[in-house]
mmCIF file of C-alpha atoms in Angstrom:
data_model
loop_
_atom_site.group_PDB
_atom_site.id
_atom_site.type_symbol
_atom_site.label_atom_id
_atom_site.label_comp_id
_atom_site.label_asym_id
_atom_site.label_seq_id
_atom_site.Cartn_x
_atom_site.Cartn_y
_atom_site.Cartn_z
ATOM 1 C CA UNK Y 170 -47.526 -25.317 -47.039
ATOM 2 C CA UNK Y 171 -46.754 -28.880 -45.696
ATOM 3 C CA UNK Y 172 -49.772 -30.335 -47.413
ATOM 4 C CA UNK Y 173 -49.370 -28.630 -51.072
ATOM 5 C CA UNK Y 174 -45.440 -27.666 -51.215
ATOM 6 C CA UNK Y 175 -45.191 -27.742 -54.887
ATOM 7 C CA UNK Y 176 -48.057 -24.273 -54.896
ATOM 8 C CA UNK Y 177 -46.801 -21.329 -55.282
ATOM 9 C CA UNK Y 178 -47.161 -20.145 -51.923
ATOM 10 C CA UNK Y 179 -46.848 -16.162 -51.409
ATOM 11 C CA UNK Y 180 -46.783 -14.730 -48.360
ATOM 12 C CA UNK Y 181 -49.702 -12.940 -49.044
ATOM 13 C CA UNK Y 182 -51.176 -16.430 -49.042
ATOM 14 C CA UNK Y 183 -49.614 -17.683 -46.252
ATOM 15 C CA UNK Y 184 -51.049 -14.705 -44.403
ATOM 16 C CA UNK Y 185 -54.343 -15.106 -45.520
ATOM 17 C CA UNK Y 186 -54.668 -18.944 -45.012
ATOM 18 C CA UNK Y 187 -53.489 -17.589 -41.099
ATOM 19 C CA UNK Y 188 -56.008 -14.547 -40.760
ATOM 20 C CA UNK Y 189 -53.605 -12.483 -40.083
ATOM 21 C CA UNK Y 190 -51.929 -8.950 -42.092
ATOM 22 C CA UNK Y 191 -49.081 -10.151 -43.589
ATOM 23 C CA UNK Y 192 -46.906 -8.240 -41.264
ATOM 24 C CA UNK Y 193 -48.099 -9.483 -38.345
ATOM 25 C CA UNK Y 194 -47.993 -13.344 -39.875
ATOM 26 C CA UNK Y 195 -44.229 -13.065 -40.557
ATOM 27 C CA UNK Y 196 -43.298 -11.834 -37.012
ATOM 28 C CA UNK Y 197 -45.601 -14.188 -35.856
ATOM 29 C CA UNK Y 198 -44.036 -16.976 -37.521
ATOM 30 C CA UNK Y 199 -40.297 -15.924 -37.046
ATOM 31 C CA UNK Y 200 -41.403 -15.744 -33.209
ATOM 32 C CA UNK Y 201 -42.436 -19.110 -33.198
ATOM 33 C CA UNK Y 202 -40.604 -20.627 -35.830
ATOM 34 C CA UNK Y 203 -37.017 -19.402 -35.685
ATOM 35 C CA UNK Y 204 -36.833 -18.483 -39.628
ATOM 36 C CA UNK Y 205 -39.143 -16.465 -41.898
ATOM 37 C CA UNK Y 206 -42.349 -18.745 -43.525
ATOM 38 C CA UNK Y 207 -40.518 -18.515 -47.174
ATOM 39 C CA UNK Y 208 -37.332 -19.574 -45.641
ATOM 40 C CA UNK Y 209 -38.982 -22.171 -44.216
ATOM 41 C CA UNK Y 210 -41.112 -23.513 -47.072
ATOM 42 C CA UNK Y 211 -37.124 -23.558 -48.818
ATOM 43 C CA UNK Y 212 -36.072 -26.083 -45.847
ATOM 44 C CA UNK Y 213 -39.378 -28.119 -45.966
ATOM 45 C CA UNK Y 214 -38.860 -28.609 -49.767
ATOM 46 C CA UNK Y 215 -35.218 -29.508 -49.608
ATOM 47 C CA UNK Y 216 -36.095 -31.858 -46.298
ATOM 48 C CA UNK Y 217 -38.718 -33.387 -49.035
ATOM 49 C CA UNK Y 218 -36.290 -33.248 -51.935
ATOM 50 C CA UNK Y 219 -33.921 -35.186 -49.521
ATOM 51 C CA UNK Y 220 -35.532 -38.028 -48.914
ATOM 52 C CA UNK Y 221 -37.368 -38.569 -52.356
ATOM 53 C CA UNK Y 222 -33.675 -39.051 -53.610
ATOM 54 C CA UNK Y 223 -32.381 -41.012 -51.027
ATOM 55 C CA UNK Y 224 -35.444 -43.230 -50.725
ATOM 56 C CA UNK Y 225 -36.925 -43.575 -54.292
ATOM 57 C CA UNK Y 226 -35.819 -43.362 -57.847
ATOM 58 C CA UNK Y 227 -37.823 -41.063 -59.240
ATOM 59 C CA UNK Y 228 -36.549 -38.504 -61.384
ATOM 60 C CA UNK Y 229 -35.037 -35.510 -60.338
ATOM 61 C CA UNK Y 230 -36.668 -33.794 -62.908
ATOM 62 C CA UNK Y 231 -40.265 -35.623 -61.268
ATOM 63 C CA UNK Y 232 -38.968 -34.573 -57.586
ATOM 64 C CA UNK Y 233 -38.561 -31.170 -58.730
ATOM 65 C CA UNK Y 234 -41.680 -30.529 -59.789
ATOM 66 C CA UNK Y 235 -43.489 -32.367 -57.492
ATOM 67 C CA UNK Y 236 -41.821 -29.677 -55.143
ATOM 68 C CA UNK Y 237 -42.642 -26.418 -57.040
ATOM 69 C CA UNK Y 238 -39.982 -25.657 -59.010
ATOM 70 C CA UNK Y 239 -40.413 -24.677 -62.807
ATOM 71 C CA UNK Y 240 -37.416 -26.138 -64.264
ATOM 72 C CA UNK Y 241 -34.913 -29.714 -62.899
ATOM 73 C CA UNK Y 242 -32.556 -26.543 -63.104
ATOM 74 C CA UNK Y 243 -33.930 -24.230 -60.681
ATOM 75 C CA UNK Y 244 -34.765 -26.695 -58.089
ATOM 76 C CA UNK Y 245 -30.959 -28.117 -58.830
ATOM 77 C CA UNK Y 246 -29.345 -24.772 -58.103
ATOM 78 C CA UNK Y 247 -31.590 -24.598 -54.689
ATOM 79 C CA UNK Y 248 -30.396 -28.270 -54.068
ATOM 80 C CA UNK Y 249 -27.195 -27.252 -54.740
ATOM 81 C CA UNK Y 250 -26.900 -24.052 -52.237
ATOM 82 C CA UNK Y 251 -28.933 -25.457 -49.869
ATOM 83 C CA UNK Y 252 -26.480 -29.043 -49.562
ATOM 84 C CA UNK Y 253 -23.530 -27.817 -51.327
ATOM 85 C CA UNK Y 254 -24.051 -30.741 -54.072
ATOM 86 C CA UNK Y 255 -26.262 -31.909 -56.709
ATOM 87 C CA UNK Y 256 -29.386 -33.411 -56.550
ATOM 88 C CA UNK Y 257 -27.901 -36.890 -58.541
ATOM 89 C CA UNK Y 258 -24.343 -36.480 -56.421
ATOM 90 C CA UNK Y 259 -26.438 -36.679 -53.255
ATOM 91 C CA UNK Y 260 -28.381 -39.339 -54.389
ATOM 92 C CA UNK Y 261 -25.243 -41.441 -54.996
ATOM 93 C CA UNK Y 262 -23.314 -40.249 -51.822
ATOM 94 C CA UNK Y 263 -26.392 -41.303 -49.801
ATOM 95 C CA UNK Y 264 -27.421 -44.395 -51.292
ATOM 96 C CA UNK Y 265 -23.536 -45.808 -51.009
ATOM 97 C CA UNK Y 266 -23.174 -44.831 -47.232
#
C-alpha cells in the first residue's frame, strides 16, 4: 500500500499480497499496527495528501488522484473529516505559518 496508494487496495488484496486469510491479516495487522489496514491506508493517504499541499502546487484535483480517489470531491470530503478543513484552506493555513 505505501508503494501504489492511489490502487484500489481491498482487503482481500492486502491479505493476499501478506499470505495470510483475510481474517487472520486484519488481526494481525491491528496487533501490530494499532488501527485496521483500511484505516490505515486512510492515514497514509491523508499523511501523503498533507504534504503534497503544503510542499508543492499541484492541483488538488492532481493530488487526489494521484492518491486514489475518483473525484477532487471525494478525496475533499476525506480531507475534510480527516483535518477538519479543506484541502485549499490547509494549503493556505500551512503555507502562511
Amino acid at each position: 500500500m505505501h508503494g501504489s496508494p492511489a490502487r484500489s487496495w481491498t482487503l482481500a488484496e492486502l491479505a493476499r499480497a501478506a499470505a495470510m486469510s483475510r481474517t487472520g491479516f486484519t488481526l494481525r495487522f491491528k496487533e501490530v499496527v494499532g488501527v485496521p489496514p483500511l484505516t490505515y491506508l486512510r492515514a497514509w493517504r491523508m499523511r501523503l495528501a498533507r504534504r503534497a499541499l503544503w510542499r508543492e502546487d499541484t492541483p488538488v484535483s492532481v493530488i487526489a488522484s494521484s492518491l486514489g480517489y475518483s473525484s477532487e470531491i471525494a478525496f475533499s470530503n476525506a480531507f475534510e473529516r480527516t483535518t477538519g478543513m479543506a484541502p485549499r484552506r490547509y494549503r493556505e493555513a500551512v503555507r502562511a505559518s
